[in-house]
Amino acid sequence: LNTTLQDLSKYIKDEKTVCSDISHVSDKQYKQIKEETEALSQLVSLLATGIHKNRSALEKLKLSSAQELVNVEIAVRTKDTPASMQYEHTAPMDYFVGLVSQFESEMQE
């Protein structure tokens, strides 16, 4: 029983020491950490927005590149088509109509 009381008094003394240490710590450090955390959170949010914009731009670039590859294939087929059969080949006209449409939409923006 005496050992248990000594252990209990030692535990209470240790707890008081910890409590005293905590009460003497300045609130300034916690405020600084909070401010830094908020600043980092805002930075992460800004970076996430930038990444999202870059990802959208990348997807647009992929689509544009794929369309240009199709246009290259059209140009090769047009070159390989004999002149006497060019009137049946409407892909070049579709390409130029698409370019004019794209130009018109860009001019309206």
GROMACS .gro file of N, CA, C and O in nm:
model
  436
    1LEU      N    1   0.083  -0.119   0.000
    1LEU     CA    2   0.000   0.000   0.000
    1LEU      C    3   0.088   0.126   0.000
    1LEU      O    4   0.059   0.223  -0.068
    2ASN      N    5   0.195   0.121   0.077
    2ASN     CA    6   0.288   0.233   0.085
    2ASN      C    7   0.353   0.258  -0.052
    2ASN      O    8   0.371   0.373  -0.093
    3THR      N    9   0.387   0.153  -0.123
    3THR     CA   10   0.447   0.164  -0.256
    3THR      C   11   0.350   0.229  -0.353
    3THR      O   12   0.387   0.316  -0.434
    4THR      N   13   0.225   0.190  -0.344
    4THR     CA   14   0.122   0.245  -0.432
    4THR      C   15   0.104   0.393  -0.405
    4THR      O   16   0.091   0.474  -0.498
    5LEU      N   17   0.106   0.433  -0.275
    5LEU     CA   18   0.093   0.573  -0.240
    5LEU      C   19   0.213   0.654  -0.291
    5LEU      O   20   0.197   0.767  -0.339
    6GLN      N   21   0.332   0.597  -0.280
    6GLN     CA   22   0.451   0.666  -0.330
    6GLN      C   23   0.444   0.681  -0.482
    6GLN      O   24   0.478   0.786  -0.537
    7ASP      N   25   0.399   0.575  -0.552
    7ASP     CA   26   0.385   0.583  -0.698
    7ASP      C   27   0.282   0.688  -0.737
    7ASP      O   28   0.301   0.765  -0.832
    8LEU      N   29   0.172   0.691  -0.661
    8LEU     CA   30   0.067   0.788  -0.688
    8LEU      C   31   0.117   0.930  -0.664
    8LEU      O   32   0.093   1.020  -0.745
    9SER      N   33   0.189   0.952  -0.556
    9SER     CA   34   0.241   1.087  -0.528
    9SER      C   35   0.344   1.127  -0.633
    9SER      O   36   0.350   1.244  -0.674
   10LYS      N   37   0.424   1.032  -0.678
   10LYS     CA   38   0.521   1.061  -0.784
   10LYS      C   39   0.449   1.096  -0.914
   10LYS      O   40   0.487   1.191  -0.984
   11TYR      N   41   0.345   1.023  -0.946
   11TYR     CA   42   0.267   1.049  -1.067
   11TYR      C   43   0.203   1.187  -1.060
   11TYR      O   44   0.206   1.264  -1.156
   12ILE      N   45   0.146   1.221  -0.944
   12ILE     CA   46   0.083   1.352  -0.926
   12ILE      C   47   0.187   1.463  -0.938
   12ILE      O   48   0.164   1.566  -1.001
   13LYS      N   49   0.304   1.442  -0.882
   13LYS     CA   50   0.412   1.540  -0.892
   13LYS      C   51   0.454   1.559  -1.038
   13LYS      O   52   0.474   1.672  -1.084
   14ASP      N   53   0.468   1.448  -1.111
   14ASP     CA   54   0.504   1.456  -1.253
   14ASP      C   55   0.397   1.531  -1.333
   14ASP      O   56   0.428   1.613  -1.421
   15GLU      N   57   0.272   1.504  -1.302
   15GLU     CA   58   0.161   1.571  -1.371
   15GLU      C   59   0.162   1.721  -1.341
   15GLU      O   60   0.137   1.802  -1.429
   16LYS      N   61   0.191   1.757  -1.218
   16LYS     CA   62   0.199   1.898  -1.183
   16LYS      C   63   0.313   1.967  -1.257
   16LYS      O   64   0.302   2.081  -1.301
   17THR      N   65   0.424   1.896  -1.272
   17THR     CA   66   0.538   1.950  -1.346
   17THR      C   67   0.500   1.974  -1.493
   17THR      O   68   0.530   2.080  -1.550
   18VAL      N   69   0.434   1.877  -1.552
   18VAL     CA   70   0.390   1.890  -1.691
   18VAL      C   71   0.291   2.005  -1.705
   18VAL      O   72   0.300   2.086  -1.797
   19CYS      N   73   0.198   2.014  -1.610
   19CYS     CA   74   0.099   2.122  -1.611
   19CYS      C   75   0.168   2.258  -1.600
   19CYS      O   76   0.132   2.353  -1.670
   20SER      N   77   0.266   2.266  -1.514
   20SER     CA   78   0.341   2.390  -1.496
   20SER      C   79   0.416   2.426  -1.624
   20SER      O   80   0.418   2.543  -1.665
   21ASP      N   81   0.478   2.327  -1.684
   21ASP     CA   82   0.551   2.351  -1.810
   21ASP      C   83   0.457   2.402  -1.918
   21ASP      O   84   0.490   2.495  -1.993
   22ILE      N   85   0.340   2.343  -1.927
   22ILE     CA   86   0.242   2.383  -2.028
   22ILE      C   87   0.193   2.525  -2.002
   22ILE      O   88   0.178   2.605  -2.094
   23SER      N   89   0.170   2.558  -1.876
   23SER     CA   90   0.120   2.692  -1.844
   23SER      C   91   0.225   2.799  -1.869
   23SER      O   92   0.190   2.915  -1.893
   24HIS      N   93   0.352   2.764  -1.864
   24HIS     CA   94   0.458   2.862  -1.887
   24HIS      C   95   0.491   2.880  -2.035
   24HIS      O   96   0.561   2.975  -2.070
   25VAL      N   97   0.444   2.790  -2.118
   25VAL     CA   98   0.472   2.803  -2.262
   25VAL      C   99   0.390   2.918  -2.318
   25VAL      O  100   0.272   2.933  -2.289
   26SER      N  101   0.451   2.996  -2.402
   26SER     CA  102   0.387   3.114  -2.458
   26SER      C  103   0.286   3.074  -2.566
   26SER      O  104   0.306   2.980  -2.642
   27ASP      N  105   0.181   3.151  -2.573
   27ASP     CA  106   0.078   3.131  -2.675
   27ASP      C  107   0.127   3.182  -2.810
   27ASP      O  108   0.070   3.150  -2.914
   28LYS      N  109   0.234   3.258  -2.808
   28LYS     CA  110   0.288   3.318  -2.929
   28LYS      C  111   0.332   3.211  -3.031
   28LYS      O  112   0.307   3.226  -3.150
   29GLN      N  113   0.394   3.106  -2.983
   29GLN     CA  114   0.440   3.000  -3.072
   29GLN      C  115   0.323   2.932  -3.142
   29GLN      O  116   0.328   2.904  -3.261
   30TYR      N  117   0.215   2.909  -3.068
   30TYR     CA  118   0.098   2.845  -3.126
   30TYR      C  119   0.033   2.934  -3.231
   30TYR      O  120  -0.011   2.886  -3.336
   31LYS      N  121   0.029   3.063  -3.204
   31LYS     CA  122  -0.028   3.157  -3.301
   31LYS      C  123   0.057   3.161  -3.428
   31LYS      O  124   0.004   3.164  -3.539
   32GLN      N  125   0.189   3.158  -3.412
   32GLN     CA  126   0.277   3.159  -3.527
   32GLN      C  127   0.258   3.032  -3.610
   32GLN      O  128   0.251   3.038  -3.733
   33ILE      N  129   0.248   2.920  -3.544
   33ILE     CA  130   0.226   2.794  -3.615
   33ILE      C  131   0.092   2.797  -3.687
   33ILE      O  132   0.081   2.752  -3.802
   34LYS      N  133  -0.009   2.851  -3.623
   34LYS     CA  134  -0.141   2.861  -3.685
   34LYS      C  135  -0.136   2.949  -3.810
   34LYS      O  136  -0.192   2.915  -3.914
   35GLU      N  137  -0.067   3.062  -3.801
   35GLU     CA  138  -0.054   3.152  -3.916
   35GLU      C  139   0.021   3.084  -4.030
   35GLU      O  140  -0.018   3.095  -4.147
   36GLU      N  141   0.128   3.015  -3.996
   36GLU     CA  142   0.205   2.944  -4.099
   36GLU      C  143   0.122   2.834  -4.164
   36GLU      O  144   0.128   2.815  -4.286
   37THR      N  145   0.043   2.764  -4.084
   37THR     CA  146  -0.042   2.659  -4.137
   37THR      C  147  -0.147   2.717  -4.231
   37THR      O  148  -0.174   2.661  -4.338
   38GLU      N  149  -0.207   2.829  -4.193
   38GLU     CA  150  -0.306   2.893  -4.279
   38GLU      C  151  -0.242   2.942  -4.409
   38GLU      O  152  -0.301   2.928  -4.516
   39ALA      N  153  -0.122   2.997  -4.401
   39ALA     CA  154  -0.052   3.043  -4.521
   39ALA      C  155  -0.021   2.925  -4.613
   39ALA      O  156  -0.039   2.934  -4.735
   40LEU      N  157   0.024   2.816  -4.554
   40LEU     CA  158   0.053   2.698  -4.635
   40LEU      C  159  -0.074   2.640  -4.697
   40LEU      O  160  -0.072   2.593  -4.811
   41SER      N  161  -0.182   2.646  -4.624
   41SER     CA  162  -0.311   2.598  -4.676
   41SER      C  163  -0.354   2.681  -4.797
   41SER      O  164  -0.401   2.626  -4.897
   42GLN      N  165  -0.338   2.811  -4.787
   42GLN     CA  166  -0.371   2.898  -4.901
   42GLN      C  167  -0.281   2.870  -5.020
   42GLN      O  168  -0.325   2.869  -5.135
   43LEU      N  169  -0.154   2.845  -4.993
   43LEU     CA  170  -0.060   2.814  -5.100
   43LEU      C  171  -0.096   2.683  -5.168
   43LEU      O  172  -0.093   2.673  -5.291
   44VAL      N  173  -0.133   2.584  -5.089
   44VAL     CA  174  -0.175   2.455  -5.146
   44VAL      C  175  -0.300   2.474  -5.231
   44VAL      O  176  -0.311   2.416  -5.341
   45SER      N  177  -0.393   2.555  -5.186
   45SER     CA  178  -0.514   2.581  -5.262
   45SER      C  179  -0.481   2.650  -5.394
   45SER      O  180  -0.535   2.615  -5.499
   46LEU      N  181  -0.390   2.745  -5.389
   46LEU     CA  182  -0.347   2.815  -5.510
   46LEU      C  183  -0.279   2.719  -5.607
   46LEU      O  184  -0.306   2.722  -5.729
   47LEU      N  185  -0.194   2.634  -5.555
   47LEU     CA  186  -0.126   2.536  -5.640
   47LEU      C  187  -0.225   2.437  -5.700
   47LEU      O  188  -0.212   2.398  -5.816
   48ALA      N  189  -0.324   2.396  -5.623
   48ALA     CA  190  -0.426   2.304  -5.675
   48ALA      C  191  -0.503   2.367  -5.790
   48ALA      O  192  -0.533   2.301  -5.890
   49THR      N  193  -0.534   2.495  -5.776
   49THR     CA  194  -0.603   2.567  -5.883
   49THR      C  195  -0.516   2.573  -6.008
   49THR      O  196  -0.564   2.551  -6.120
   50GLY      N  197  -0.389   2.602  -5.989
   50GLY     CA  198  -0.296   2.606  -6.102
   50GLY      C  199  -0.283   2.471  -6.171
   50GLY      O  200  -0.279   2.463  -6.294
   51ILE      N  201  -0.277   2.367  -6.092
   51ILE     CA  202  -0.267   2.232  -6.148
   51ILE      C  203  -0.392   2.199  -6.229
   51ILE      O  204  -0.385   2.142  -6.337
   52HIS      N  205  -0.508   2.239  -6.176
   52HIS     CA  206  -0.634   2.213  -6.247
   52HIS      C  207  -0.636   2.286  -6.381
   52HIS      O  208  -0.676   2.229  -6.482
   53LYS      N  209  -0.592   2.412  -6.381
   53LYS     CA  210  -0.587   2.489  -6.506
   53LYS      C  211  -0.490   2.426  -6.604
   53LYS      O  212  -0.519   2.416  -6.724
   54ASN      N  213  -0.374   2.384  -6.554
   54ASN     CA  214  -0.276   2.320  -6.642
   54ASN      C  215  -0.328   2.189  -6.700
   54ASN      O  216  -0.304   2.157  -6.816
   55ARG      N  217  -0.400   2.112  -6.617
   55ARG     CA  218  -0.457   1.986  -6.664
   55ARG      C  219  -0.561   2.011  -6.773
   55ARG      O  220  -0.565   1.940  -6.874
   56SER      N  221  -0.642   2.116  -6.756
   56SER     CA  222  -0.742   2.151  -6.857
   56SER      C  223  -0.673   2.193  -6.987
   56SER      O  224  -0.715   2.153  -7.097
   57ALA      N  225  -0.569   2.274  -6.973
   57ALA     CA  226  -0.494   2.317  -7.093
   57ALA      C  227  -0.429   2.197  -7.162
   57ALA      O  228  -0.425   2.191  -7.286
   58LEU      N  229  -0.380   2.103  -7.084
   58LEU     CA  230  -0.319   1.983  -7.141
   58LEU      C  231  -0.421   1.901  -7.219
   58LEU      O  232  -0.392   1.853  -7.329
   59GLU      N  233  -0.540   1.887  -7.164
   59GLU     CA  234  -0.645   1.812  -7.234
   59GLU      C  235  -0.682   1.882  -7.366
   59GLU      O  236  -0.700   1.816  -7.468
   60LYS      N  237  -0.692   2.014  -7.363
   60LYS     CA  238  -0.721   2.089  -7.486
   60LYS      C  239  -0.610   2.069  -7.588
   60LYS      O  240  -0.635   2.053  -7.708
   61LEU      N  241  -0.486   2.071  -7.541
   61LEU     CA  242  -0.372   2.051  -7.630
   61LEU      C  243  -0.373   1.911  -7.690
   61LEU      O  244  -0.343   1.893  -7.809
   62LYS      N  245  -0.409   1.811  -7.610
   62LYS     CA  246  -0.418   1.675  -7.661
   62LYS      C  247  -0.522   1.665  -7.772
   62LYS      O  248  -0.498   1.604  -7.877
   63LEU      N  249  -0.639   1.725  -7.747
   63LEU     CA  250  -0.745   1.722  -7.847
   63LEU      C  251  -0.703   1.796  -7.975
   63LEU      O  252  -0.728   1.749  -8.086
   64SER      N  253  -0.639   1.909  -7.956
   64SER     CA  254  -0.592   1.986  -8.071
   64SER      C  255  -0.487   1.909  -8.150
   64SER      O  256  -0.489   1.908  -8.274
   65SER      N  257  -0.396   1.844  -8.081
   65SER     CA  258  -0.292   1.764  -8.148
   65SER      C  259  -0.354   1.648  -8.224
   65SER      O  260  -0.313   1.617  -8.337
   66ALA      N  261  -0.451   1.584  -8.163
   66ALA     CA  262  -0.519   1.472  -8.231
   66ALA      C  263  -0.589   1.521  -8.357
   66ALA      O  264  -0.583   1.455  -8.462
   67GLN      N  265  -0.653   1.637  -8.348
   67GLN     CA  266  -0.720   1.692  -8.466
   67GLN      C  267  -0.620   1.729  -8.575
   67GLN      O  268  -0.645   1.705  -8.694
   68GLU      N  269  -0.507   1.782  -8.535
   68GLU     CA  270  -0.405   1.815  -8.635
   68GLU      C  271  -0.347   1.691  -8.702
   68GLU      O  272  -0.314   1.693  -8.820
   69LEU      N  273  -0.336   1.582  -8.627
   69LEU     CA  274  -0.293   1.456  -8.689
   69LEU      C  275  -0.394   1.410  -8.793
   69LEU      O  276  -0.356   1.361  -8.901
   70VAL      N  277  -0.521   1.426  -8.763
   70VAL     CA  278  -0.626   1.393  -8.860
   70VAL      C  279  -0.611   1.483  -8.983
   70VAL      O  280  -0.622   1.435  -9.098
   71ASN      N  281  -0.584   1.611  -8.960
   71ASN     CA  282  -0.567   1.704  -9.072
   71ASN      C  283  -0.446   1.666  -9.158
   71ASN      O  284  -0.449   1.680  -9.281
   72VAL      N  285  -0.340   1.619  -9.096
   72VAL     CA  286  -0.222   1.575  -9.171
   72VAL      C  287  -0.258   1.454  -9.258
   72VAL      O  288  -0.218   1.446  -9.375
   73GLU      N  289  -0.335   1.361  -9.202
   73GLU     CA  290  -0.378   1.246  -9.281
   73GLU      C  291  -0.463   1.289  -9.400
   73GLU      O  292  -0.449   1.235  -9.510
   74ILE      N  293  -0.549   1.388  -9.377
   74ILE     CA  294  -0.631   1.441  -9.487
   74ILE      C  295  -0.541   1.501  -9.594
   74ILE      O  296  -0.563   1.478  -9.716
   75ALA      N  297  -0.441   1.577  -9.554
   75ALA     CA  298  -0.349   1.639  -9.650
   75ALA      C  299  -0.274   1.533  -9.731
   75ALA      O  300  -0.257   1.546  -9.853
   76VAL      N  301  -0.232   1.426  -9.664
   76VAL     CA  302  -0.160   1.320  -9.734
   76VAL      C  303  -0.253   1.251  -9.834
   76VAL      O  304  -0.215   1.224  -9.948
   77ARG      N  305  -0.376   1.222  -9.790
   77ARG     CA  306  -0.472   1.158  -9.881
   77ARG      C  307  -0.504   1.249  -9.999
   77ARG      O  308  -0.518   1.203 -10.112
   78THR      N  309  -0.516   1.379  -9.972
   78THR     CA  310  -0.545   1.474 -10.080
   78THR      C  311  -0.429   1.478 -10.180
   78THR      O  312  -0.451   1.481 -10.301
   79LYS      N  313  -0.309   1.474 -10.129
   79LYS     CA  314  -0.191   1.475 -10.216
   79LYS      C  315  -0.186   1.349 -10.301
   79LYS      O  316  -0.149   1.353 -10.420
   80ASP      N  317  -0.223   1.236 -10.240
   80ASP     CA  318  -0.216   1.109 -10.310
   80ASP      C  319  -0.334   1.085 -10.404
   80ASP      O  320  -0.328   0.997 -10.490
   81THR      N  321  -0.440   1.163 -10.389
   81THR     CA  322  -0.557   1.146 -10.475
   81THR      C  323  -0.527   1.209 -10.611
   81THR      O  324  -0.482   1.323 -10.619
   82PRO      N  325  -0.554   1.135 -10.718
   82PRO     CA  326  -0.530   1.192 -10.852
   82PRO      C  327  -0.616   1.317 -10.874
   82PRO      O  328  -0.725   1.330 -10.819
   83ALA      N  329  -0.564   1.406 -10.957
   83ALA     CA  330  -0.632   1.534 -10.981
   83ALA      C  331  -0.771   1.513 -11.041
   83ALA      O  332  -0.863   1.591 -11.014
   84SER      N  333  -0.789   1.408 -11.119
   84SER     CA  334  -0.918   1.385 -11.182
   84SER      C  335  -1.025   1.344 -11.080
   84SER      O  336  -1.144   1.356 -11.106
   85MET      N  337  -0.984   1.299 -10.960
   85MET     CA  338  -1.081   1.255 -10.859
   85MET      C  339  -1.092   1.352 -10.741
   85MET      O  340  -1.161   1.324 -10.643
   86GLN      N  341  -1.030   1.466 -10.755
   86GLN     CA  342  -1.029   1.562 -10.644
   86GLN      C  343  -1.168   1.618 -10.616
   86GLN      O  344  -1.198   1.653 -10.502
   87TYR      N  345  -1.255   1.626 -10.714
   87TYR     CA  346  -1.386   1.685 -10.692
   87TYR      C  347  -1.472   1.599 -10.598
   87TYR      O  348  -1.563   1.648 -10.532
   88GLU      N  349  -1.441   1.468 -10.589
   88GLU     CA  350  -1.515   1.380 -10.499
   88GLU      C  351  -1.459   1.384 -10.356
   88GLU      O  352  -1.522   1.339 -10.263
   89HIS      N  353  -1.343   1.438 -10.343
   89HIS     CA  354  -1.273   1.441 -10.213
   89HIS      C  355  -1.309   1.571 -10.142
   89HIS      O  356  -1.255   1.677 -10.174
   90THR      N  357  -1.399   1.566 -10.043
   90THR     CA  358  -1.447   1.687  -9.977
   90THR      C  359  -1.373   1.719  -9.847
   90THR      O  360  -1.402   1.821  -9.784
   91ALA      N  361  -1.280   1.637  -9.806
   91ALA     CA  362  -1.210   1.659  -9.678
   91ALA      C  363  -1.136   1.792  -9.672
   91ALA      O  364  -1.143   1.861  -9.569
   92PRO      N  365  -1.066   1.835  -9.781
   92PRO     CA  366  -1.000   1.966  -9.772
   92PRO      C  367  -1.098   2.081  -9.751
   92PRO      O  368  -1.072   2.173  -9.674
   93MET      N  369  -1.212   2.072  -9.817
   93MET     CA  370  -1.312   2.177  -9.801
   93MET      C  371  -1.365   2.177  -9.656
   93MET      O  372  -1.382   2.283  -9.597
   94ASP      N  373  -1.388   2.059  -9.600
   94ASP     CA  374  -1.432   2.049  -9.460
   94ASP      C  375  -1.328   2.109  -9.367
   94ASP      O  376  -1.361   2.176  -9.269
   95TYR      N  377  -1.201   2.085  -9.398
   95TYR     CA  378  -1.092   2.140  -9.316
   95TYR      C  379  -1.096   2.293  -9.317
   95TYR      O  380  -1.089   2.357  -9.213
   96PHE      N  381  -1.109   2.352  -9.436
   96PHE     CA  382  -1.109   2.498  -9.445
   96PHE      C  383  -1.236   2.559  -9.386
   96PHE      O  384  -1.231   2.666  -9.325
   97VAL      N  385  -1.348   2.490  -9.397
   97VAL     CA  386  -1.470   2.538  -9.333
   97VAL      C  387  -1.451   2.537  -9.181
   97VAL      O  388  -1.492   2.630  -9.111
   98GLY      N  389  -1.387   2.435  -9.128
   98GLY     CA  390  -1.358   2.428  -8.985
   98GLY      C  391  -1.265   2.539  -8.941
   98GLY      O  392  -1.284   2.598  -8.833
   99LEU      N  393  -1.164   2.569  -9.023
   99LEU     CA  394  -1.073   2.679  -8.990
   99LEU      C  395  -1.146   2.813  -8.987
   99LEU      O  396  -1.124   2.895  -8.896
  100VAL      N  397  -1.232   2.837  -9.085
  100VAL     CA  398  -1.308   2.962  -9.089
  100VAL      C  399  -1.401   2.972  -8.969
  100VAL      O  400  -1.411   3.077  -8.904
  101SER      N  401  -1.466   2.861  -8.935
  101SER     CA  402  -1.555   2.859  -8.819
  101SER      C  403  -1.478   2.887  -8.690
  101SER      O  404  -1.524   2.964  -8.605
  102GLN      N  405  -1.361   2.828  -8.677
  102GLN     CA  406  -1.278   2.851  -8.559
  102GLN      C  407  -1.234   2.997  -8.552
  102GLN      O  408  -1.237   3.059  -8.446
  103PHE      N  409  -1.196   3.052  -8.666
  103PHE     CA  410  -1.153   3.192  -8.672
  103PHE      C  411  -1.268   3.284  -8.632
  103PHE      O  412  -1.249   3.379  -8.555
  104GLU      N  413  -1.387   3.256  -8.682
  104GLU     CA  414  -1.503   3.339  -8.650
  104GLU      C  415  -1.535   3.335  -8.499
  104GLU      O  416  -1.564   3.436  -8.438
  105SER      N  417  -1.527   3.215  -8.441
  105SER     CA  418  -1.556   3.204  -8.298
  105SER      C  419  -1.450   3.276  -8.213
  105SER      O  420  -1.482   3.337  -8.111
  106GLU      N  421  -1.325   3.270  -8.256
  106GLU     CA  422  -1.219   3.342  -8.184
  106GLU      C  423  -1.235   3.493  -8.196
  106GLU      O  424  -1.205   3.567  -8.103
  107MET      N  425  -1.285   3.539  -8.311
  107MET     CA  426  -1.304   3.683  -8.331
  107MET      C  427  -1.421   3.734  -8.246
  107MET      O  428  -1.421   3.850  -8.204
  108GLN      N  429  -1.520   3.650  -8.219
  108GLN     CA  430  -1.634   3.691  -8.140
  108GLN      C  431  -1.601   3.698  -7.991
  108GLN      O  432  -1.668   3.765  -7.915
  109GLU      N  433  -1.500   3.626  -7.948
  109GLU     CA  434  -1.461   3.626  -7.806
  109GLU      C  435  -1.387   3.748  -7.773
  109GLU      O  436  -1.364   3.841  -7.755
   0.00000   0.00000   0.00000
